[in-house]
PDB file of C-alpha atoms (C1' of nucleotides) in Angstrom:
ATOM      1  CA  UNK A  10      -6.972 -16.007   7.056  1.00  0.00           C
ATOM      2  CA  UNK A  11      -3.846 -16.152   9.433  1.00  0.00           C
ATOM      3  CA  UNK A  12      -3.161 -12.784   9.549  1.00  0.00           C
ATOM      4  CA  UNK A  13      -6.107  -9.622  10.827  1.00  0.00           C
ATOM      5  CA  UNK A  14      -6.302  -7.061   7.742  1.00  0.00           C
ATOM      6  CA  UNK A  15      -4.895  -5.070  10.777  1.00  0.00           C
ATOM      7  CA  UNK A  16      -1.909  -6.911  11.870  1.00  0.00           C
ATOM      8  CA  UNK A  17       0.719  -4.163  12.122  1.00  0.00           C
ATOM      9  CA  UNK A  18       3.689  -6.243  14.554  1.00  0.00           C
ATOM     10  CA  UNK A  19       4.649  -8.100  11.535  1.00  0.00           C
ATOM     11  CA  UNK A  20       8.253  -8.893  10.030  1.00  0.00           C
ATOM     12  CA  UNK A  21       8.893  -7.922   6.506  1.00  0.00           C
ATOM     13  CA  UNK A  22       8.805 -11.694   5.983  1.00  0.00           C
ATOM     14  CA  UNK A  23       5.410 -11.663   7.263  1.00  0.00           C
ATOM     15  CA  UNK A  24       4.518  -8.597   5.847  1.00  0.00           C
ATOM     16  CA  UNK A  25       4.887 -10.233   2.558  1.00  0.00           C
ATOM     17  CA  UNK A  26       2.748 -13.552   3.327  1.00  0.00           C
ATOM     18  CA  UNK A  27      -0.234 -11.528   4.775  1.00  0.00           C
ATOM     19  CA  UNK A  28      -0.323  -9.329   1.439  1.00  0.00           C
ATOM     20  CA  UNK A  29      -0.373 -13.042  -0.996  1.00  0.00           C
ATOM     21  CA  UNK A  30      -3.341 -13.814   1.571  1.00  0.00           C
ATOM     22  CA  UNK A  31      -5.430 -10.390   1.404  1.00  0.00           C
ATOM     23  CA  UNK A  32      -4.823  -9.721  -2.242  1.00  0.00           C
ATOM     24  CA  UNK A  33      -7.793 -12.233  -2.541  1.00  0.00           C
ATOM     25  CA  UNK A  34      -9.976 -10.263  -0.905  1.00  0.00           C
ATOM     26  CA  UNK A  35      -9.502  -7.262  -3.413  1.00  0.00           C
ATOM     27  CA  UNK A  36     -12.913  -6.478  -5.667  1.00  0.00           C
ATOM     28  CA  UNK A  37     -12.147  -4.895  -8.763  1.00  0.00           C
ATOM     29  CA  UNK A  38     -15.087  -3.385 -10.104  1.00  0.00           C
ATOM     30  CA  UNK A  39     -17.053  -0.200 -11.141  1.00  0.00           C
ATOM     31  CA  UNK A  40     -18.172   1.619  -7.692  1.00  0.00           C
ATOM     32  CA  UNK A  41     -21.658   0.412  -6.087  1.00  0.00           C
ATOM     33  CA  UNK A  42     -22.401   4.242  -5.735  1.00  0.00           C
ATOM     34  CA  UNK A  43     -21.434   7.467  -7.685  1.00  0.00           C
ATOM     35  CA  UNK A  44     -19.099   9.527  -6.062  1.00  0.00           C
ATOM     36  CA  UNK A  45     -19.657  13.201  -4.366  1.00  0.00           C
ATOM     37  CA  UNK A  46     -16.904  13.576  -2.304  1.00  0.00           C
ATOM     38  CA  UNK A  47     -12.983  12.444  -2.458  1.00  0.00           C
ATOM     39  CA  UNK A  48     -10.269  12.464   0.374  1.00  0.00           C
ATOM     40  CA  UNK A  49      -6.682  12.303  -0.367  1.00  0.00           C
ATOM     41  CA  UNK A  50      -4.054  10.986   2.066  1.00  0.00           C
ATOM     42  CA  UNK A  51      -0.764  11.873   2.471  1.00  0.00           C
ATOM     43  CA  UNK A  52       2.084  11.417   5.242  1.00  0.00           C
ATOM     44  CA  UNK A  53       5.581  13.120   5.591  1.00  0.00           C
ATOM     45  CA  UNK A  54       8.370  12.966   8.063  1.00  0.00           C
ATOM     46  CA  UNK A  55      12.028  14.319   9.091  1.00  0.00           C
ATOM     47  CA  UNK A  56      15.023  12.004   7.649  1.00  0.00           C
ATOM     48  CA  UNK A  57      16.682  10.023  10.600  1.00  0.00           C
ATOM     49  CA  UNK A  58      13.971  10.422  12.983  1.00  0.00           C
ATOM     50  CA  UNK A  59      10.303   7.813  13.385  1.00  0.00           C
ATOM     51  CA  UNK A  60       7.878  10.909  14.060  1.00  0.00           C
ATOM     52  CA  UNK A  61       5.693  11.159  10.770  1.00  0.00           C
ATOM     53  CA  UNK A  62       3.116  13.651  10.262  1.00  0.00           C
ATOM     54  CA  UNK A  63      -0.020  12.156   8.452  1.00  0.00           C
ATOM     55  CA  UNK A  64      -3.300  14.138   6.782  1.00  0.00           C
ATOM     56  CA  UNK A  65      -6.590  13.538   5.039  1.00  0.00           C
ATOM     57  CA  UNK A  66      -8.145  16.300   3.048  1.00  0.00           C
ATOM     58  CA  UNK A  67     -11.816  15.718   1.736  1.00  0.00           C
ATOM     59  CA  UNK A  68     -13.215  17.559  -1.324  1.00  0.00           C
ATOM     60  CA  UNK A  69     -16.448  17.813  -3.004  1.00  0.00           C
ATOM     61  CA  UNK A  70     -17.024  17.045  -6.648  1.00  0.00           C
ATOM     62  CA  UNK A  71     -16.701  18.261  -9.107  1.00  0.00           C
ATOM     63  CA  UNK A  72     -16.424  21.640  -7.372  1.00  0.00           C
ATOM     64  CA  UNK A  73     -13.215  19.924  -5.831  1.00  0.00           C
ATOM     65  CA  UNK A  74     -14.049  22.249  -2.929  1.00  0.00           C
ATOM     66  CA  UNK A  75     -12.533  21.226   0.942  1.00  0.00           C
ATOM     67  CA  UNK A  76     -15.116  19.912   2.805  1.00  0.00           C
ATOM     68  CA  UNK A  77     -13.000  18.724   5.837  1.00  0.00           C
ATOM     69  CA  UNK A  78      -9.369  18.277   6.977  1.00  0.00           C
ATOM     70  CA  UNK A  79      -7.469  16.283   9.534  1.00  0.00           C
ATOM     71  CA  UNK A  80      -4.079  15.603  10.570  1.00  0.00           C
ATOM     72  CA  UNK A  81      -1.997  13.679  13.076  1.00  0.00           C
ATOM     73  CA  UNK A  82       1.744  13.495  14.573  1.00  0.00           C
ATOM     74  CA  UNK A  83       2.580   9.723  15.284  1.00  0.00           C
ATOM     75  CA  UNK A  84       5.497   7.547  15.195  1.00  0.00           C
ATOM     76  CA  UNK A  85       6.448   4.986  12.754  1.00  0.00           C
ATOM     77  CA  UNK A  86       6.932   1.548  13.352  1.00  0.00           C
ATOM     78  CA  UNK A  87       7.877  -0.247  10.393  1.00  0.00           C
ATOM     79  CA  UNK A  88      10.890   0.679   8.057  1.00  0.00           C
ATOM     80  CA  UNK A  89      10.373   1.847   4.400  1.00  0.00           C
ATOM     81  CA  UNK A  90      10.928  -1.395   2.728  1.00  0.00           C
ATOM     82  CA  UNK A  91      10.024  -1.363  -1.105  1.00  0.00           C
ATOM     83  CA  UNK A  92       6.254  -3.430  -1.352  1.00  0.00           C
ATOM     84  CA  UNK A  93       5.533  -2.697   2.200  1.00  0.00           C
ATOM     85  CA  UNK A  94       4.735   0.558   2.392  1.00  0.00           C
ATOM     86  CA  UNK A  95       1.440   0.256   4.098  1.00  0.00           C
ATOM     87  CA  UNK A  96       2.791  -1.142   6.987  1.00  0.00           C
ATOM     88  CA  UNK A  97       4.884   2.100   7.131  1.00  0.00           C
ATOM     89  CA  UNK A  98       2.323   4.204   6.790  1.00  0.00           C
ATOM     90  CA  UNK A  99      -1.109   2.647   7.552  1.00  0.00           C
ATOM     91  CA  UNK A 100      -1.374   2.859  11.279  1.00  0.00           C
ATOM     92  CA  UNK A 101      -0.978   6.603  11.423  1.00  0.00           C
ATOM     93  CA  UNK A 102      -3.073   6.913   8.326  1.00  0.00           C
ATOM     94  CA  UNK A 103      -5.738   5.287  10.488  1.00  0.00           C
ATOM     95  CA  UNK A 104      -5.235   7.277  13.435  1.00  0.00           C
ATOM     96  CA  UNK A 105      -6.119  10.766  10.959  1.00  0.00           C
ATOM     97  CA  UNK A 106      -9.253   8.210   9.633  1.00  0.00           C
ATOM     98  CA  UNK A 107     -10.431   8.588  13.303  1.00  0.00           C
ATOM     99  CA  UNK A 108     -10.422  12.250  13.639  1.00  0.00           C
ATOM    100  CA  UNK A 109     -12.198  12.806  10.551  1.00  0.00           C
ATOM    101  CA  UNK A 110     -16.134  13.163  10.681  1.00  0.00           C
ATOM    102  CA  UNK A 111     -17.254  13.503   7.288  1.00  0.00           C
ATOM    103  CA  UNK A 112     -16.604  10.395   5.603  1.00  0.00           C
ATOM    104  CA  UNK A 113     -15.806   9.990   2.018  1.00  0.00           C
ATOM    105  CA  UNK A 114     -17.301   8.137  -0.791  1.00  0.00           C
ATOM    106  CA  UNK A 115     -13.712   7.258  -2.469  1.00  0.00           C
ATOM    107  CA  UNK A 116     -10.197   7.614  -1.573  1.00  0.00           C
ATOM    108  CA  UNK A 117      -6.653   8.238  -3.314  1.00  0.00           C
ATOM    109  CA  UNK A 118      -3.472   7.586  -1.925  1.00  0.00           C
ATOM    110  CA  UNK A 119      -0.532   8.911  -2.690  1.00  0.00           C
ATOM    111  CA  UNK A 120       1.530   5.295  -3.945  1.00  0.00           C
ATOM    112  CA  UNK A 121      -0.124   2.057  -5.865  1.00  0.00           C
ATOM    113  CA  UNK A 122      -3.347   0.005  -6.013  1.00  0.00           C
ATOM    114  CA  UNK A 123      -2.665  -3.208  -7.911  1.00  0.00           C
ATOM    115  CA  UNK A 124       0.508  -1.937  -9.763  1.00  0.00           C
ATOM    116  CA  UNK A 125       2.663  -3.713  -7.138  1.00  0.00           C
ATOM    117  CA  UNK A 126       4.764  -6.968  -6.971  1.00  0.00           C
ATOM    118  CA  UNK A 127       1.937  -8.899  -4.977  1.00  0.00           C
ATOM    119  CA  UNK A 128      -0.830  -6.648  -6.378  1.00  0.00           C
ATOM    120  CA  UNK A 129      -1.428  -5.041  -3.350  1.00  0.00           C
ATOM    121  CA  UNK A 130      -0.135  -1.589  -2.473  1.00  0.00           C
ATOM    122  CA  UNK A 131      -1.228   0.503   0.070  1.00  0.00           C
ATOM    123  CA  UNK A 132      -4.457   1.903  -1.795  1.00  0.00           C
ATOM    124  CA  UNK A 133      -5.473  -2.107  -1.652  1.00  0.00           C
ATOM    125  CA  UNK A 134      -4.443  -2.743   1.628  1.00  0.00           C
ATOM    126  CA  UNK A 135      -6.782   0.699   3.022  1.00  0.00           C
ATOM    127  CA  UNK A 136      -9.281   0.388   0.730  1.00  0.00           C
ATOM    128  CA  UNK A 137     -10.039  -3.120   2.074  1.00  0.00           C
ATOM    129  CA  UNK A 138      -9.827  -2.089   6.093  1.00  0.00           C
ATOM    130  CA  UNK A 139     -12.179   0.534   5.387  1.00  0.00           C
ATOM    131  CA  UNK A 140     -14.217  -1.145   3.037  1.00  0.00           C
ATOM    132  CA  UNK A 141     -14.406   2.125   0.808  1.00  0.00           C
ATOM    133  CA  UNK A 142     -13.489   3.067  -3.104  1.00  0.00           C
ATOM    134  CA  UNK A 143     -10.003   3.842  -3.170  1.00  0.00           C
ATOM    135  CA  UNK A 144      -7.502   4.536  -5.869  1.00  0.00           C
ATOM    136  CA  UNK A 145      -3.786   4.701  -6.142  1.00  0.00           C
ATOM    137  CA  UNK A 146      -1.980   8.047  -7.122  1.00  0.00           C
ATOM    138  CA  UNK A 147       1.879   7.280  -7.376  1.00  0.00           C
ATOM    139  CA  UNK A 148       4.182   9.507  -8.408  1.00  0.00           C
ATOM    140  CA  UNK A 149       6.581   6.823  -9.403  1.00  0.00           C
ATOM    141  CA  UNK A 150       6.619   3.261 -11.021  1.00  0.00           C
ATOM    142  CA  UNK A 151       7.384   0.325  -8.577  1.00  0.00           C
ATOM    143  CA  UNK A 152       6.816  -2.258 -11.355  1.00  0.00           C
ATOM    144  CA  UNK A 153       5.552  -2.222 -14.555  1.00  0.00           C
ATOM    145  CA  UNK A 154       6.558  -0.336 -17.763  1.00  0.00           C
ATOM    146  CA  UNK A 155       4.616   2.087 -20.275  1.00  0.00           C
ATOM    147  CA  UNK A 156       5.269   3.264 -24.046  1.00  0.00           C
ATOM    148  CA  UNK A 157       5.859   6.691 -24.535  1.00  0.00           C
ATOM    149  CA  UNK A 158       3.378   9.480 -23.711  1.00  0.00           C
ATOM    150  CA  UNK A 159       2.192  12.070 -25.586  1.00  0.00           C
ATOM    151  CA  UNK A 160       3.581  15.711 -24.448  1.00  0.00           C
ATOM    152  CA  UNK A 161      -0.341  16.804 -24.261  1.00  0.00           C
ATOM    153  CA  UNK A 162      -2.499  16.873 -20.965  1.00  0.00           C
ATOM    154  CA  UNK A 163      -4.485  13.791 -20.970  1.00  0.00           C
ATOM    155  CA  UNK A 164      -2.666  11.326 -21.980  1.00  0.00           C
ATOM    156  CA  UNK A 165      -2.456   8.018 -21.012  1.00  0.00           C
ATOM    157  CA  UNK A 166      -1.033   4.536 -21.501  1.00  0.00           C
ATOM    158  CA  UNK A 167      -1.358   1.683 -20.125  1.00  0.00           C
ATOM    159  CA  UNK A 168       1.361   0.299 -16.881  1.00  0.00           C
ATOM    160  CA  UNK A 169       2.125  -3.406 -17.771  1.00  0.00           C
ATOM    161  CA  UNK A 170       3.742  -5.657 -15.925  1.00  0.00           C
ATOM    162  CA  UNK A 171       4.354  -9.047 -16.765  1.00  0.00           C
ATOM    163  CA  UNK A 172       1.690  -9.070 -19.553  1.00  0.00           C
ATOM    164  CA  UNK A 173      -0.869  -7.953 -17.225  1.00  0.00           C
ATOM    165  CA  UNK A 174      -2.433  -4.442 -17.368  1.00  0.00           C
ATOM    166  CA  UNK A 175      -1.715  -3.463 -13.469  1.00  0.00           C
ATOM    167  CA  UNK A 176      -2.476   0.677 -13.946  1.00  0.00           C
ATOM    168  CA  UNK A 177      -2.132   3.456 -15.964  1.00  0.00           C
ATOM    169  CA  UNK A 178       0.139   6.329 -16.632  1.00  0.00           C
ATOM    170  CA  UNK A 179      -1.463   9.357 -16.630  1.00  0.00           C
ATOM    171  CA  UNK A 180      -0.250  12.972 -18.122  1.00  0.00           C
ATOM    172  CA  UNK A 181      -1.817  15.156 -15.903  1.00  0.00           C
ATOM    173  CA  UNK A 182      -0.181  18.477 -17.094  1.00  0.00           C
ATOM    174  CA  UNK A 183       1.232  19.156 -20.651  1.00  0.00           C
ATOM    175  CA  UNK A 184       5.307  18.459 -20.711  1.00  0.00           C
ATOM    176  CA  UNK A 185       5.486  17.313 -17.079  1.00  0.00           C
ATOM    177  CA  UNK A 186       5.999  13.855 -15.383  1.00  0.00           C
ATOM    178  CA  UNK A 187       3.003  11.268 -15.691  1.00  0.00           C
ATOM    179  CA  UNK A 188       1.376  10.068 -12.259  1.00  0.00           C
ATOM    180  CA  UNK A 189       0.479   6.197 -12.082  1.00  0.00           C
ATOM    181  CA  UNK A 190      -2.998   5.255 -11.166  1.00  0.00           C
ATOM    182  CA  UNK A 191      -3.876   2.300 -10.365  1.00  0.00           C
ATOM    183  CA  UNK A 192      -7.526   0.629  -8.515  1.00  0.00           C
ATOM    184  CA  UNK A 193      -6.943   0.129  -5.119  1.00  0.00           C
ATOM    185  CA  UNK A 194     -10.686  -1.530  -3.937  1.00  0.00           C
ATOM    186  CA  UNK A 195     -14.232  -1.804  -5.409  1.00  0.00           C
ATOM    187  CA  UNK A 196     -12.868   0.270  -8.306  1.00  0.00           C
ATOM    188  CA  UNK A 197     -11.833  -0.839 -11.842  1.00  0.00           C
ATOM    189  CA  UNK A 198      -9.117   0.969 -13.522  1.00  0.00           C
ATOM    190  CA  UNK A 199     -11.075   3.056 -15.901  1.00  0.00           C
ATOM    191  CA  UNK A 200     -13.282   4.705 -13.013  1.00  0.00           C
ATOM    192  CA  UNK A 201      -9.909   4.993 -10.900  1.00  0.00           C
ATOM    193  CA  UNK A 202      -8.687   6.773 -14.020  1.00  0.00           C
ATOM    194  CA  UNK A 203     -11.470   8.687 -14.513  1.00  0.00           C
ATOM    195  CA  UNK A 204     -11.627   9.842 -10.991  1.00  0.00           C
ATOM    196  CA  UNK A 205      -8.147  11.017 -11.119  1.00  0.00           C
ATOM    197  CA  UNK A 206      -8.622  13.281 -14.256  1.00  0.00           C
ATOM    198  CA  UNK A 207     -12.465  14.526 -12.620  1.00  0.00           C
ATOM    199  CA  UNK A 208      -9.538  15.096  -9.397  1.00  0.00           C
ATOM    200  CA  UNK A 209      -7.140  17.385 -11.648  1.00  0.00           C
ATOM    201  CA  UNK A 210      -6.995  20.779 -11.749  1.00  0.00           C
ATOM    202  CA  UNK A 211      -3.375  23.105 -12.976  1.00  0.00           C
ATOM    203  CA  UNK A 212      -1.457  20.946 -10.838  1.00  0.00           C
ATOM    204  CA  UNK A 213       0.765  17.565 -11.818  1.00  0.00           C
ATOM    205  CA  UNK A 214      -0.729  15.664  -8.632  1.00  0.00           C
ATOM    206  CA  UNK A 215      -4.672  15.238  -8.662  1.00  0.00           C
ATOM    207  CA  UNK A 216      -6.172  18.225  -6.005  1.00  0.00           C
ATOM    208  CA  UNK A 217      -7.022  14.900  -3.042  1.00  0.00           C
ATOM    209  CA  UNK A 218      -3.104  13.589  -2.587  1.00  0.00           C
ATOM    210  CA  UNK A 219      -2.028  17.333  -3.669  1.00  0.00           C
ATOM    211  CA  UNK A 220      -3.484  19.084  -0.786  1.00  0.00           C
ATOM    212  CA  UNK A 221      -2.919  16.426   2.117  1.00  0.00           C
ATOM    213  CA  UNK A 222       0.630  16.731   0.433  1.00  0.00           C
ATOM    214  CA  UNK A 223       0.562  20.689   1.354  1.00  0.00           C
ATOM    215  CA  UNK A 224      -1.140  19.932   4.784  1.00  0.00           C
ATOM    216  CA  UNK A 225       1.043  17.361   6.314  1.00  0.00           C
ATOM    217  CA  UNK A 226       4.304  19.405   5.211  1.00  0.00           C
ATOM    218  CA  UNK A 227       2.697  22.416   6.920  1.00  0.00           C
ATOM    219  CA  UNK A 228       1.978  20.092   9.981  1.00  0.00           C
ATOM    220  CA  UNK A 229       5.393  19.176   9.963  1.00  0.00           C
ATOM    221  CA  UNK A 230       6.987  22.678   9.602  1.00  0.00           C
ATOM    222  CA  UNK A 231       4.905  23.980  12.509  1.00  0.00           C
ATOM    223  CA  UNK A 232       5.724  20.930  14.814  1.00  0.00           C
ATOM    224  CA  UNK A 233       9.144  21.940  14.414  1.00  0.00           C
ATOM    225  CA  UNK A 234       8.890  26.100  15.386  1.00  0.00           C
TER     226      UNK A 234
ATOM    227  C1'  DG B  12      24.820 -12.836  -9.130  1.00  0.00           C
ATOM    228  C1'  DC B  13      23.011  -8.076 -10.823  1.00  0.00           C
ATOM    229  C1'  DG B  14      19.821  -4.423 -11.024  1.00  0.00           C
ATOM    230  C1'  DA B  15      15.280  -2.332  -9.513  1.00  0.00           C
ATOM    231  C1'  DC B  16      12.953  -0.587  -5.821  1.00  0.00           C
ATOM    232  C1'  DA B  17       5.710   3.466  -4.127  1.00  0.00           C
ATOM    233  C1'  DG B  18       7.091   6.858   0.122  1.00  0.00           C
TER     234       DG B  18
ATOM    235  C1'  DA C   7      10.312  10.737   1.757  1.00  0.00           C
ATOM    236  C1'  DT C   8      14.033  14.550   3.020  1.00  0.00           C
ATOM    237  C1'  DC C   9      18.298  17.765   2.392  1.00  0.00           C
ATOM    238  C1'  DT C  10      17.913  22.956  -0.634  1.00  0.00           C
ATOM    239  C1'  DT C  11      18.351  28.434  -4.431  1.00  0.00           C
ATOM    240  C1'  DG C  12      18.092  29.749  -8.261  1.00  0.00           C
ATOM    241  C1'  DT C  13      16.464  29.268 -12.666  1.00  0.00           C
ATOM    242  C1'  DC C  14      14.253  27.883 -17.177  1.00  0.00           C
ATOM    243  C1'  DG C  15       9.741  27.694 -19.419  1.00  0.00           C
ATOM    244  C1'  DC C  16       4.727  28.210 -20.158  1.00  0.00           C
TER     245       DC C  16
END
DNA sequence: GCGACAG
DNA sequence: ATCTTGTCGC
């Protein structure tokens, strides 16, 4: 290994190299444990300025009940650069980690596991520094393509890219926009999946990413007056 | 060279 | 991601 799974001074150039060398390191496969609890991350920030707000919200399941929330105001360090996204966002991500007490048994993120360029989107590049389940949540394809859904909740196809099976897109509300999921560490894709629909409620976006969503904003909102 | 491109 | 009000549909 020449790069720390924590390297954060690193060029984009750099950035890129260190994910071909950790994306080795990823285990795909069903979790060791079952699952009780689930966080969801989520960051936000104001255009044209490095200050980014970041929460984690923890829920029970399958009550899907909050069990414990924490947030954090930090500055970002790394520009939004398609594929590098964890380098963005990671650092502050682990500075909310550290004010959280109740640790959970799985994690989603709100981007991509394995459906990325290198295979290794943020939910990787987490799941792997914390050495926990995670799962990617992505509102959005980054790469990969999908035949047509069906308008009903609940279903799915699969996210190929390149003739490889990197995710799946998920219809988590009847006629509205599919999320991607994808396995980020010591998941496969059909527990990821499963986790996301055992994580959905009325909502498009699974309860775990949808309420850090709703925290960080109101973080941000209040930091402003 | 051209188009795509998580948040 | 963020900038923003009303409006269409279940």
């Amino acid at each position: 290994m020449k790069f720390p799974l924590t390297s954060w001074n690193l060029t984009p150039k750099e950035a890129v190299e260190a994910q071909k060398e950790w994306r080795s390191l990823v285990r795909i496969e069903p979790p060791t444990r079952e699952i009780h609890t689930i966080a969801g991350a989520d960051i936000s920030f104001n255009r044209f300025s490095d200050v980014i707000y970041s929460a984690i919200v923890v829920l029970s399941l399958p009550e899907l009940r909050i069990i414990e929330t924490a947030s954090v105001r930090s500055t970002a360090k790394f520009p939004y650069v398609p594929g590098l996204l964890s380098f963005r966002e990671t650092p502050s991500f682990l500075e909310c980690w550290e004010k959280l007490r109740t640790k959970p048994d799985a994690l989603m993120l709100d981007g991509q596991g394995l459906a990325h360029p290198r295979r290794f989107g943020i939910a990787c590049h987490i799941g792997l520094i914390l050495d926990l389940p995670t799962i990617g949540c992505a509102k959005s394809i980054l790469v990969g393509q999908h035949i047509t859904l069906g308008g009903e909740a609940g279903s799915q196809s699969p996210l190929v890219d390149k003739t490889e099976v990197v995710g799946v897109a998920l219809r988590t509300k009847k006629n509205v926009a599919p999320v991607y999921v994808s396995a980020g560490h010591r998941v496969d894709l059909n527990s990821a999946v499963d986790l996301a629909l055992r994580s959905v409620t009325r909502y498009r976006q699974p309860e775990p990413t949808r309420q850090a969503h709703l925290l960080v904003n109101q973080l941000r909102r209040d930091d402003k007056g």
